[in-house]
XYZ file of C-alpha atoms in Angstrom:
645
model
C 30.857 -10.993 20.311
C 32.788 -13.859 18.775
C 32.450 -17.226 20.370
C 35.156 -18.424 22.727
C 37.178 -21.568 22.063
C 35.340 -23.561 24.838
C 31.976 -22.753 23.333
C 32.924 -24.266 19.981
C 33.662 -27.549 21.732
C 29.969 -27.829 22.472
C 27.832 -29.774 19.995
C 26.554 -27.206 17.372
C 22.873 -27.604 18.459
C 23.675 -27.011 22.189
C 25.757 -23.988 21.192
C 22.811 -22.765 19.089
C 20.281 -23.220 21.974
C 22.697 -21.481 24.391
C 23.000 -18.473 22.079
C 19.254 -18.229 21.368
C 18.533 -18.004 25.097
C 20.479 -14.793 25.343
C 18.641 -11.487 25.541
C 20.661 -10.150 22.628
C 21.973 -13.088 20.489
C 24.954 -12.506 18.155
C 24.341 -12.502 14.424
C 27.969 -13.297 14.003
C 27.704 -16.477 15.993
C 24.531 -17.445 14.181
C 26.494 -16.903 10.951
C 29.210 -19.319 12.117
C 26.712 -21.842 13.228
C 24.820 -21.728 9.953
C 28.000 -22.577 8.102
C 28.758 -25.339 10.595
C 25.265 -26.817 10.157
C 25.545 -26.909 6.458
C 29.079 -28.446 6.724
C 27.843 -31.338 8.813
C 24.595 -31.551 6.718
C 22.405 -30.765 9.695
C 19.519 -29.019 7.656
C 17.157 -28.893 10.679
C 19.802 -26.880 12.585
C 20.431 -24.597 9.505
C 16.654 -23.973 9.228
C 16.494 -23.119 12.995
C 19.548 -20.907 12.725
C 18.101 -18.774 9.895
C 14.763 -18.358 11.762
C 16.507 -17.384 15.022
C 18.728 -14.842 13.099
C 15.628 -13.143 11.514
C 13.923 -13.115 14.958
C 17.033 -11.543 16.508
C 17.114 -8.805 13.859
C 13.435 -7.978 14.529
C 13.986 -7.996 18.283
C 16.863 -5.519 18.065
C 14.762 -3.029 16.101
C 17.914 -1.359 14.733
C 18.655 -2.292 11.178
C 16.214 -4.422 9.175
C 18.425 -4.263 6.148
C 20.234 -7.222 7.819
C 17.248 -9.385 6.903
C 18.499 -9.644 3.220
C 21.389 -12.038 3.859
C 19.233 -14.378 5.929
C 16.324 -14.241 3.451
C 18.672 -15.361 0.721
C 19.789 -18.194 2.913
C 16.093 -19.079 3.574
C 15.465 -19.196 -0.100
C 18.422 -21.553 -0.531
C 17.337 -23.837 2.254
C 13.740 -24.159 0.910
C 15.117 -25.852 -2.189
C 15.712 -28.828 0.082
C 12.317 -28.644 1.694
C 11.696 -32.415 1.459
C 14.747 -33.261 3.523
C 13.497 -31.572 6.797
C 10.501 -31.906 9.037
C 7.167 -30.039 8.469
C 7.820 -28.245 11.745
C 11.114 -26.740 10.497
C 9.583 -25.627 7.205
C 6.477 -24.008 8.906
C 8.712 -22.246 11.443
C 11.074 -20.802 8.782
C 8.175 -19.610 6.606
C 6.672 -17.779 9.533
C 10.037 -15.998 10.045
C 10.271 -15.151 6.394
C 6.782 -13.595 6.489
C 7.874 -11.500 9.508
C 10.882 -10.282 7.546
C 8.793 -9.444 4.469
C 6.218 -7.614 6.585
C 8.477 -5.651 8.870
C 11.377 -5.202 6.471
C 9.683 -4.556 3.169
C 6.323 -3.337 4.515
C 4.516 -5.210 1.737
C 1.375 -7.156 2.830
C 1.121 -8.914 -0.518
C 4.623 -10.307 -0.199
C 4.035 -11.263 3.404
C 0.873 -13.126 2.749
C 2.478 -15.586 0.344
C 4.744 -17.339 2.943
C 1.889 -17.160 5.459
C -0.402 -18.971 3.006
C 2.239 -21.684 2.428
C 2.984 -21.768 6.219
C -0.681 -22.661 7.017
C -0.259 -25.924 4.980
C 2.981 -26.846 6.747
C 1.784 -25.863 10.172
C -1.224 -28.127 9.811
C 0.983 -30.860 8.330
C 3.273 -30.666 11.410
C 0.280 -30.917 13.702
C 1.713 -28.123 15.800
C -1.075 -26.207 17.611
C 1.376 -23.376 18.585
C 2.412 -22.802 14.968
C -1.178 -22.866 13.751
C -2.025 -20.180 16.315
C 0.944 -18.022 15.366
C -0.020 -18.342 11.785
C -3.642 -17.406 12.445
C -2.806 -14.276 14.477
C -0.269 -12.844 12.021
C -2.186 -13.694 8.845
C -5.366 -12.186 10.377
C -3.499 -8.874 10.915
C -2.420 -8.945 7.311
C -6.018 -9.623 6.196
C -7.328 -6.810 8.422
C -4.922 -4.209 7.073
C -5.666 -5.326 3.501
C -9.397 -4.638 4.140
C -10.500 -8.272 4.162
C -12.145 -8.095 7.610
C -14.223 -11.177 6.847
C -11.185 -13.380 6.324
C -9.532 -11.911 9.432
C -12.564 -12.817 11.601
C -12.700 -16.263 9.936
C -9.063 -17.046 10.744
C -9.406 -15.946 14.346
C -12.792 -17.637 15.026
C -11.648 -20.869 13.308
C -8.563 -21.070 15.612
C -10.087 -19.789 18.792
C -10.617 -23.306 20.154
C -6.921 -24.125 19.576
C -5.894 -21.445 22.054
C -7.585 -23.264 24.846
C -5.745 -26.602 24.248
C -2.999 -27.621 26.718
C -0.584 -28.308 23.803
C -0.612 -24.547 22.855
C 2.393 -22.707 24.201
C 1.765 -19.710 26.389
C 3.636 -17.545 23.814
C 1.399 -18.509 20.886
C -1.780 -18.300 22.972
C -1.017 -14.795 24.223
C 0.001 -13.516 20.791
C -3.235 -14.923 19.421
C -5.358 -13.337 22.144
C -3.555 -10.061 21.735
C -4.387 -9.970 17.981
C -7.975 -11.078 18.647
C -8.393 -8.319 21.293
C -6.939 -5.651 19.082
C -9.100 -6.601 16.143
C -12.195 -6.365 18.376
C -11.262 -2.959 19.575
C -10.707 -1.709 15.997
C -14.166 -3.118 15.020
C -15.796 -1.171 17.918
C -16.120 -4.045 20.532
C -14.067 -1.882 22.946
C -14.807 -3.321 26.405
C -14.303 -6.927 25.357
C -11.251 -6.183 23.312
C -9.481 -4.043 25.932
C -10.136 -6.650 28.615
C -8.534 -9.258 26.436
C -5.478 -7.039 25.726
C -5.118 -6.171 29.495
C -5.393 -9.854 30.374
C -2.458 -10.637 28.028
C 0.014 -8.185 29.508
C -0.977 -9.166 33.033
C -0.408 -12.902 32.416
C 2.144 -14.577 34.613
C 4.037 -15.950 31.589
C 5.019 -12.449 30.462
C 7.986 -12.572 32.874
C 9.548 -15.442 30.928
C 9.254 -13.838 27.389
C 12.169 -12.079 25.648
C 11.936 -8.324 25.735
C 10.963 -8.057 22.060
C 7.811 -10.202 22.595
C 6.996 -8.200 25.749
C 7.310 -4.939 23.796
C 5.171 -6.298 20.955
C 2.330 -7.290 23.300
C 2.443 -4.028 25.215
C 2.423 -2.094 21.928
C -0.781 -3.902 20.926
C -2.265 -3.003 24.263
C -1.208 0.647 23.723
C -2.717 0.590 20.291
C -6.072 -0.559 21.739
C -5.914 2.044 24.575
C -5.179 4.834 22.146
C -8.209 4.015 20.098
C -10.342 4.525 23.227
C -8.468 7.458 24.726
C -7.812 6.258 28.295
C -5.217 8.922 29.094
C -3.932 7.519 32.353
C -3.393 4.033 31.095
C -1.947 5.360 27.847
C 0.702 7.251 29.630
C 1.513 4.359 31.919
C 2.013 1.895 29.057
C 3.808 4.433 26.874
C 6.239 5.091 29.773
C 6.874 1.357 30.145
C 7.681 1.043 26.437
C 9.862 4.128 26.426
C 11.838 2.864 29.323
C 12.547 -0.511 27.660
C 13.420 0.930 24.185
C 15.148 4.330 24.538
C 18.587 3.071 25.727
C 18.980 -0.012 23.525
C 18.017 2.285 20.584
C 15.216 -0.048 19.563
C 14.074 2.256 16.783
C 11.359 -0.091 15.476
C 9.446 -0.392 18.794
C 9.931 3.336 19.425
C 8.365 4.063 16.029
C 5.379 1.769 16.930
C 5.014 3.573 20.267
C 4.886 7.020 18.568
C 2.415 5.724 16.033
C 0.078 4.576 18.880
C 0.466 7.896 20.622
C -0.363 9.694 17.335
C -3.664 7.698 17.238
C -4.506 8.751 20.812
C -3.795 12.444 20.050
C -6.037 12.270 16.922
C -8.817 10.707 18.833
C -8.519 13.236 21.697
C -8.749 16.144 19.269
C -5.138 17.310 19.459
C -4.059 17.123 15.781
C -0.880 19.089 16.185
C 0.329 16.535 18.740
C -0.725 13.705 16.484
C 1.293 15.192 13.624
C 4.420 15.430 15.857
C 4.033 11.820 16.981
C 3.447 10.614 13.392
C 6.568 12.363 12.135
C 8.557 10.930 15.100
C 7.238 7.465 14.088
C 8.284 8.049 10.448
C 11.723 9.228 11.561
C 12.317 6.123 13.846
C 11.008 3.936 11.088
C 13.616 5.235 8.742
C 16.342 4.752 11.401
C 15.337 1.129 11.761
C 15.172 0.633 7.982
C 11.742 -0.820 8.285
C 9.403 -0.011 5.384
C 6.359 -1.086 7.433
C 6.276 2.097 9.635
C 6.090 4.509 6.761
C 2.674 3.344 5.279
C 0.980 3.003 8.730
C 2.309 6.348 10.027
C 1.668 8.168 6.764
C -2.117 7.664 7.243
C -2.077 9.336 10.659
C 0.077 12.163 9.356
C -2.520 12.871 6.647
C -5.460 12.678 9.105
C -3.612 15.154 11.446
C -3.047 17.601 8.558
C -6.769 17.252 7.648
C -7.865 18.004 11.192
C -5.536 21.014 11.263
C -7.369 22.193 8.089
C -4.188 22.169 6.063
C -6.445 20.973 3.250
C -4.067 21.459 0.251
C -1.196 19.707 2.138
C -3.443 16.892 3.307
C -4.853 16.227 -0.168
C -1.388 16.261 -1.686
C -0.179 13.848 0.981
C -3.038 11.332 0.513
C -2.770 11.463 -3.257
C 0.928 10.681 -3.119
C 0.499 7.784 -0.763
C -2.704 6.227 -2.335
C -0.769 4.302 -5.071
C 1.803 3.206 -2.485
C -0.828 1.803 -0.115
C -2.626 0.037 -3.020
C 0.641 -1.317 -4.461
C 1.704 -2.765 -1.055
C -1.661 -4.318 -0.228
C -2.659 -1.749 2.450
C -6.228 -1.590 1.054
C -7.895 -0.538 4.176
C -5.521 2.435 4.458
C -6.312 3.443 0.898
C -10.044 3.223 1.549
C -9.633 5.349 4.741
C -7.623 7.876 2.692
C -10.436 8.170 0.147
C -12.834 8.773 3.072
C -10.512 11.530 4.409
C -10.475 13.092 0.945
C -14.257 12.889 0.789
C -14.548 14.620 4.214
C -12.198 17.458 3.143
C -14.312 18.157 0.050
C -17.515 17.954 2.100
C -16.105 20.773 4.315
C -15.101 22.702 1.241
C -18.678 22.393 -0.040
C -17.730 20.362 -3.119
C -20.227 17.601 -3.087
C -19.527 16.054 -6.474
C -15.861 15.518 -5.701
C -16.655 14.282 -2.204
C -19.132 11.744 -3.668
C -16.568 10.437 -6.056
C -14.025 9.886 -3.294
C -16.685 8.339 -1.076
C -17.585 5.932 -3.857
C -13.875 4.954 -4.404
C -13.504 4.277 -0.709
C -15.932 1.411 -1.063
C -14.747 0.302 -4.477
C -11.192 -0.454 -3.428
C -12.327 -2.836 -0.673
C -12.964 -6.539 -1.284
C -16.495 -7.284 -2.379
C -18.976 -7.462 0.484
C -16.792 -5.515 2.928
C -18.301 -2.499 4.768
C -16.571 0.856 5.019
C -14.400 1.378 8.067
C -12.581 4.609 8.781
C -9.403 3.689 10.581
C -8.883 5.686 13.863
C -12.129 7.681 13.211
C -15.135 5.510 14.016
C -18.526 5.089 12.472
C -19.646 8.669 13.252
C -17.009 9.957 10.780
C -18.599 8.042 7.882
C -22.079 9.225 8.994
C -20.852 12.840 8.896
C -19.591 12.365 5.364
C -22.941 10.889 4.368
C -24.934 13.811 5.943
C -22.746 16.188 4.093
C -23.239 14.395 0.786
C -26.963 13.719 0.930
C -28.496 16.327 3.277
C -30.593 18.926 1.427
C -29.215 22.467 1.252
C -30.747 24.737 3.862
C -33.385 27.292 2.905
C -31.808 30.279 1.202
C -28.457 28.538 0.605
C -26.945 28.833 -2.900
C -25.267 26.057 -4.784
C -21.425 26.163 -4.818
C -19.975 28.541 -7.272
C -18.877 27.033 -10.664
C -15.317 25.778 -10.752
C -12.710 28.004 -12.347
C -11.470 27.063 -15.863
C -13.318 24.990 -18.521
C -16.731 23.960 -17.213
C -16.509 20.392 -18.580
C -13.898 18.166 -16.913
C -13.313 14.748 -18.421
C -11.236 12.138 -16.492
C -9.828 9.263 -18.511
C -6.844 8.264 -16.355
C -7.709 5.770 -13.724
C -11.360 5.500 -14.855
C -13.970 7.549 -16.646
C -15.678 10.499 -15.053
C -17.292 13.694 -16.370
C -18.301 16.830 -14.358
C -20.056 19.924 -15.709
C -19.581 23.037 -13.515
C -18.663 20.623 -10.649
C -21.745 18.472 -10.995
C -21.050 14.808 -11.980
C -22.669 13.274 -15.061
C -24.080 9.949 -13.733
C -24.612 6.761 -15.752
C -28.387 7.284 -16.139
C -27.721 10.616 -18.002
C -25.727 9.005 -20.729
C -28.720 7.224 -22.263
C -26.756 4.087 -23.072
C -23.113 3.103 -23.657
C -22.739 4.317 -27.240
C -22.482 8.022 -26.225
C -19.633 7.164 -23.828
C -17.828 5.094 -26.501
C -18.091 8.011 -29.004
C -16.548 10.389 -26.501
C -13.822 7.825 -25.650
C -13.006 7.429 -29.347
C -12.787 11.207 -29.955
C -10.341 11.494 -27.043
C -8.320 8.351 -27.927
C -7.871 9.774 -31.479
C -6.514 13.153 -30.130
C -9.667 15.125 -29.237
C -9.446 17.518 -32.236
C -10.158 17.376 -35.996
C -11.059 13.690 -35.743
C -12.317 12.291 -39.034
C -16.037 11.294 -39.026
C -15.222 8.363 -41.364
C -12.647 7.134 -38.905
C -15.060 7.370 -35.957
C -17.759 5.561 -37.936
C -15.464 2.772 -38.938
C -14.184 2.439 -35.428
C -17.596 2.222 -33.742
C -19.755 0.528 -36.478
C -17.213 -1.715 -38.244
C -19.950 -4.056 -39.528
C -22.166 -1.404 -41.053
C -21.757 -0.032 -44.620
C -20.351 3.470 -44.936
C -23.604 5.483 -45.228
C -25.341 3.658 -42.443
C -22.272 3.985 -40.185
C -22.107 7.743 -40.835
C -25.847 8.087 -40.144
C -25.315 6.250 -36.839
C -22.491 8.562 -35.990
C -24.631 11.702 -36.640
C -27.312 10.459 -34.296
C -24.740 9.511 -31.684
C -23.139 12.964 -31.871
C -26.511 14.580 -31.361
C -27.180 12.443 -28.222
C -23.651 13.229 -26.969
C -24.093 16.952 -27.301
C -27.294 16.742 -25.177
C -25.417 15.107 -22.313
C -23.807 18.414 -21.434
C -26.548 20.786 -22.572
C -28.335 21.140 -19.163
C -25.166 22.322 -17.524
C -24.177 24.884 -20.161
C -25.578 28.272 -21.235
C -28.189 28.049 -24.010
C -26.535 27.926 -27.470
C -23.139 26.822 -26.176
C -21.483 24.128 -28.375
C -18.908 21.991 -26.632
C -18.588 19.492 -29.530
C -17.812 21.033 -32.899
C -18.147 19.452 -36.347
C -16.398 21.219 -39.246
C -15.432 19.871 -42.670
C -16.417 16.421 -41.614
C -14.148 16.463 -38.571
C -15.127 16.381 -34.849
C -13.414 18.390 -32.116
C -13.866 19.038 -28.407
C -14.025 22.756 -27.877
C -10.907 23.350 -25.760
C -12.264 26.551 -24.163
C -15.088 24.486 -22.639
C -13.441 21.073 -22.101
C -10.494 19.891 -20.141
C -9.456 16.157 -20.654
C -6.858 14.867 -18.242
C -5.199 12.515 -20.734
C -5.019 15.136 -23.437
C -3.650 17.641 -20.972
C -0.996 15.188 -19.900
C 0.128 14.574 -23.536
C 0.229 18.343 -24.259
C 2.216 19.003 -21.062
C 4.743 16.281 -21.885
C 5.298 17.731 -25.317
C 5.549 21.300 -24.195
C 9.002 22.904 -24.482
C 10.759 23.415 -21.147
C 9.695 20.205 -19.476
C 13.404 19.568 -18.846
C 12.690 21.645 -15.759
C 12.584 19.042 -13.007
C 9.849 20.732 -10.976
C 7.572 21.110 -13.897
C 8.254 17.564 -15.188
C 7.601 16.165 -11.699
C 4.298 17.961 -11.550
C 3.193 16.701 -15.016
C 4.142 13.098 -14.190
C 2.164 13.250 -10.911
C -0.970 14.161 -12.835
C -0.769 10.681 -14.486
C -2.850 9.066 -11.778
C -3.377 5.706 -13.461
C -3.839 3.944 -16.817
C -6.131 5.223 -19.633
C -9.586 3.733 -19.069
C -8.134 0.632 -17.317
C -11.433 -1.316 -17.311
C -11.952 -1.147 -21.099
C -10.360 -3.512 -23.612
C -11.421 -2.283 -27.065
C -8.232 -2.340 -29.300
C -8.209 1.390 -29.966
C -8.415 2.075 -26.192
C -5.592 -0.346 -25.500
C -3.523 1.325 -28.266
C -4.018 4.801 -26.707
C -3.220 3.333 -23.227
C 0.013 1.905 -24.462
C 1.090 5.289 -25.981
C 0.294 7.202 -22.825
C 2.050 4.535 -20.681
C 5.157 4.791 -22.827
C 5.083 8.589 -22.528
C 4.803 8.365 -18.724
C 7.521 5.768 -18.369
C 9.988 7.872 -20.533
C 9.169 10.904 -18.390
C 9.787 8.989 -15.140
C 13.137 7.758 -16.445
C 14.023 11.280 -17.550
C 13.157 12.658 -14.135
C 15.250 10.025 -12.383
C 18.135 10.614 -14.736
C 18.090 14.371 -13.960
C 18.898 13.547 -10.369
C 17.336 16.693 -8.904
C 13.737 15.643 -8.300
C 12.195 14.969 -4.848
C 13.600 11.452 -3.998
C 10.411 10.178 -2.500
C 8.330 11.304 -5.495
C 10.924 9.895 -7.978
C 10.830 6.551 -6.279
C 6.981 6.558 -6.249
C 6.855 7.468 -9.990
C 9.358 4.743 -10.790
C 7.398 2.190 -8.795
C 4.280 3.322 -10.675
C 6.183 2.878 -13.981
C 7.228 -0.584 -12.890
C 3.592 -1.484 -12.250
C 2.538 -0.039 -15.579
C 5.200 -1.731 -17.640
C 6.463 -4.773 -15.588
C 8.842 -5.996 -18.420
C 10.723 -2.646 -18.828
C 14.184 -3.559 -17.478
C 15.492 0.052 -17.742
C 12.865 1.058 -15.217
C 13.924 -1.668 -12.803
C 17.529 -0.647 -13.284
C 16.756 3.047 -12.539
C 14.850 2.051 -9.436
C 17.709 -0.070 -8.211
C 20.175 2.754 -8.752
C 17.857 5.175 -6.924
C 17.628 2.904 -3.908
C 21.418 2.355 -3.782
C 22.089 6.103 -4.075
C 19.660 6.583 -1.117
C 21.611 4.007 0.927
C 19.180 1.147 0.554
C 20.968 -1.730 -1.262
C 18.609 -4.230 0.336
C 15.652 -2.627 -1.352
C 17.557 -2.490 -4.615
C 18.140 -6.238 -4.350
C 14.462 -6.816 -3.728
C 13.665 -4.908 -6.910
C 15.974 -7.256 -8.788
C 14.147 -10.268 -7.244
C 10.868 -8.842 -8.250
C 12.060 -8.207 -11.816
C 13.530 -11.707 -11.969
C 10.258 -13.297 -10.913
C 8.086 -11.200 -13.224
C 10.310 -11.441 -16.311
C 10.823 -15.197 -15.872
C 7.122 -15.853 -15.435
C 6.121 -13.799 -18.442
C 8.828 -14.386 -20.899
C 10.642 -17.509 -19.686
C 14.016 -15.674 -19.626
C 16.298 -14.127 -17.050
C 16.835 -10.353 -16.633
C 19.570 -8.756 -18.783
C 23.234 -8.189 -17.794
C 22.644 -4.672 -16.486
C 20.220 -5.827 -13.774
C 22.460 -8.704 -12.835
C 25.412 -6.219 -12.527
C 23.355 -4.001 -10.267
C 22.233 -6.946 -8.183
C 25.906 -7.947 -7.678
C 26.768 -4.360 -6.716
C 23.910 -4.369 -4.110
C 25.059 -7.655 -2.699
C 28.607 -6.384 -2.476
C 27.440 -3.338 -0.510
C 25.254 -5.447 1.892
C 28.161 -7.845 2.593
């Protein structure tokens, strides 16, 4: 609604306060007020106006693409940071973090303004802002798997919540976050009592609907983890009643997400799947990218409980790079645990052990495993399946189909022989591994012995280096001997050239190269399948020059394939976007990849996300090269801005 003539006779700040007190403030009026504040050089008013607009967009829960304009304005205002109070800066940074989190669904991006906000909140000596910072930053730390930091933030600021200077809003938001974290950690009775105390507090009647819904959603989240059916239904009905008519898609999505957790905990996975998919749908309708990663985990867990194993594994494997790229480390760790459990059920201990190990490896050092929405018994069940002895009379799992030796080079080194992993102690030192890596890096077949000797023993003379190579080849052959039939040779030497026997060995990196060179990969479905097999970089933890060289070649092959798939225009949109994001991560200076990703988002109707890709490209390219992105990216950014406006 456009402001009336009488309203504009009010001083701008009074007009701003009057609008902010409405249940549904008008973005159009905020827009007019923002221009007015800049015109009269009232920067404090402009700061407040941008924060209020971001808050109004979040409260409506309808279209989070609207954040983009106000985030651009916030970036502009922060250039004059020294001309306003610390309070104004801290408040605006908090709203910017809210927009990054709920709009982009990226914890890493949200943490940056929260980190800066902490400094300005302390500088302003505002107890309320410090509490708000602690509660939201703790949530981000928790989801990123850094439980120690989350607990530190909450315990450090607990005393502040008891001070009279703290507003009731900041205190209740802090206690709601603290209660929920305690429930998730297993301190159920104390956590639920805290959450219930928040929603029953007398100050709730004075809060805007959006804050009320947020606090009730946290309460529902805690209840769903414990499975109190009566209270779950009561709170869900309250949220539904407040959100269904205003079409508050974001809070509806949060409600369905919570109900999916409850259904999963109560052993009704089909119901959990339906609620998870409803959450994903409402999340798309609100244009919030936060809902998708949190609801995707529940969807995968529901599929696993329905024993839709192939579908569940595919779902988790597609989402794992997205969770890790966006900072949702705890979700990635939980997904690895889910994959471990699936393979335990299938009787494949080696694969299960690998996933179980990766679940711990992705977490920050010192953090314990936590299976979200499952509980400690879930982890104990995996451990029993991994380490319990086979019952009397039981036979070992049948050998896997295909070549008995499987060598993984993409995303890390791993070797299995007939399904049994070759552990570090079996390699008898690093040199055998390096020899195998070198053979694979040089193509895996007909590799010159002289080249291998020069590569691995560059400081030795020719004869000594060749003698070292012969001994290393002998040791390498023995690594696989116990798992193969007597007399089987998996490593062939002929005419002074070394080859892996293809009938016995499958190497993921070599298979990827062969598939990319195979005729007919113009077929979108086949190309998409091949690209999805490129899990990660070639031996990402190793930095020998010949490994780095091979890594660059494979990376370039993957990036070209991702661009080809995007250019074909017939691939699965979600998969294409995920592959292009992976290509961006692999080659962060490749402007054609950024351009393709921006085009894909605009074709899908998300110009805001396209503009965010440009901002990311601008930041990375400027930091690493000292220059600005090229004209094509700037042209696409202008196009995205035009669509938004």
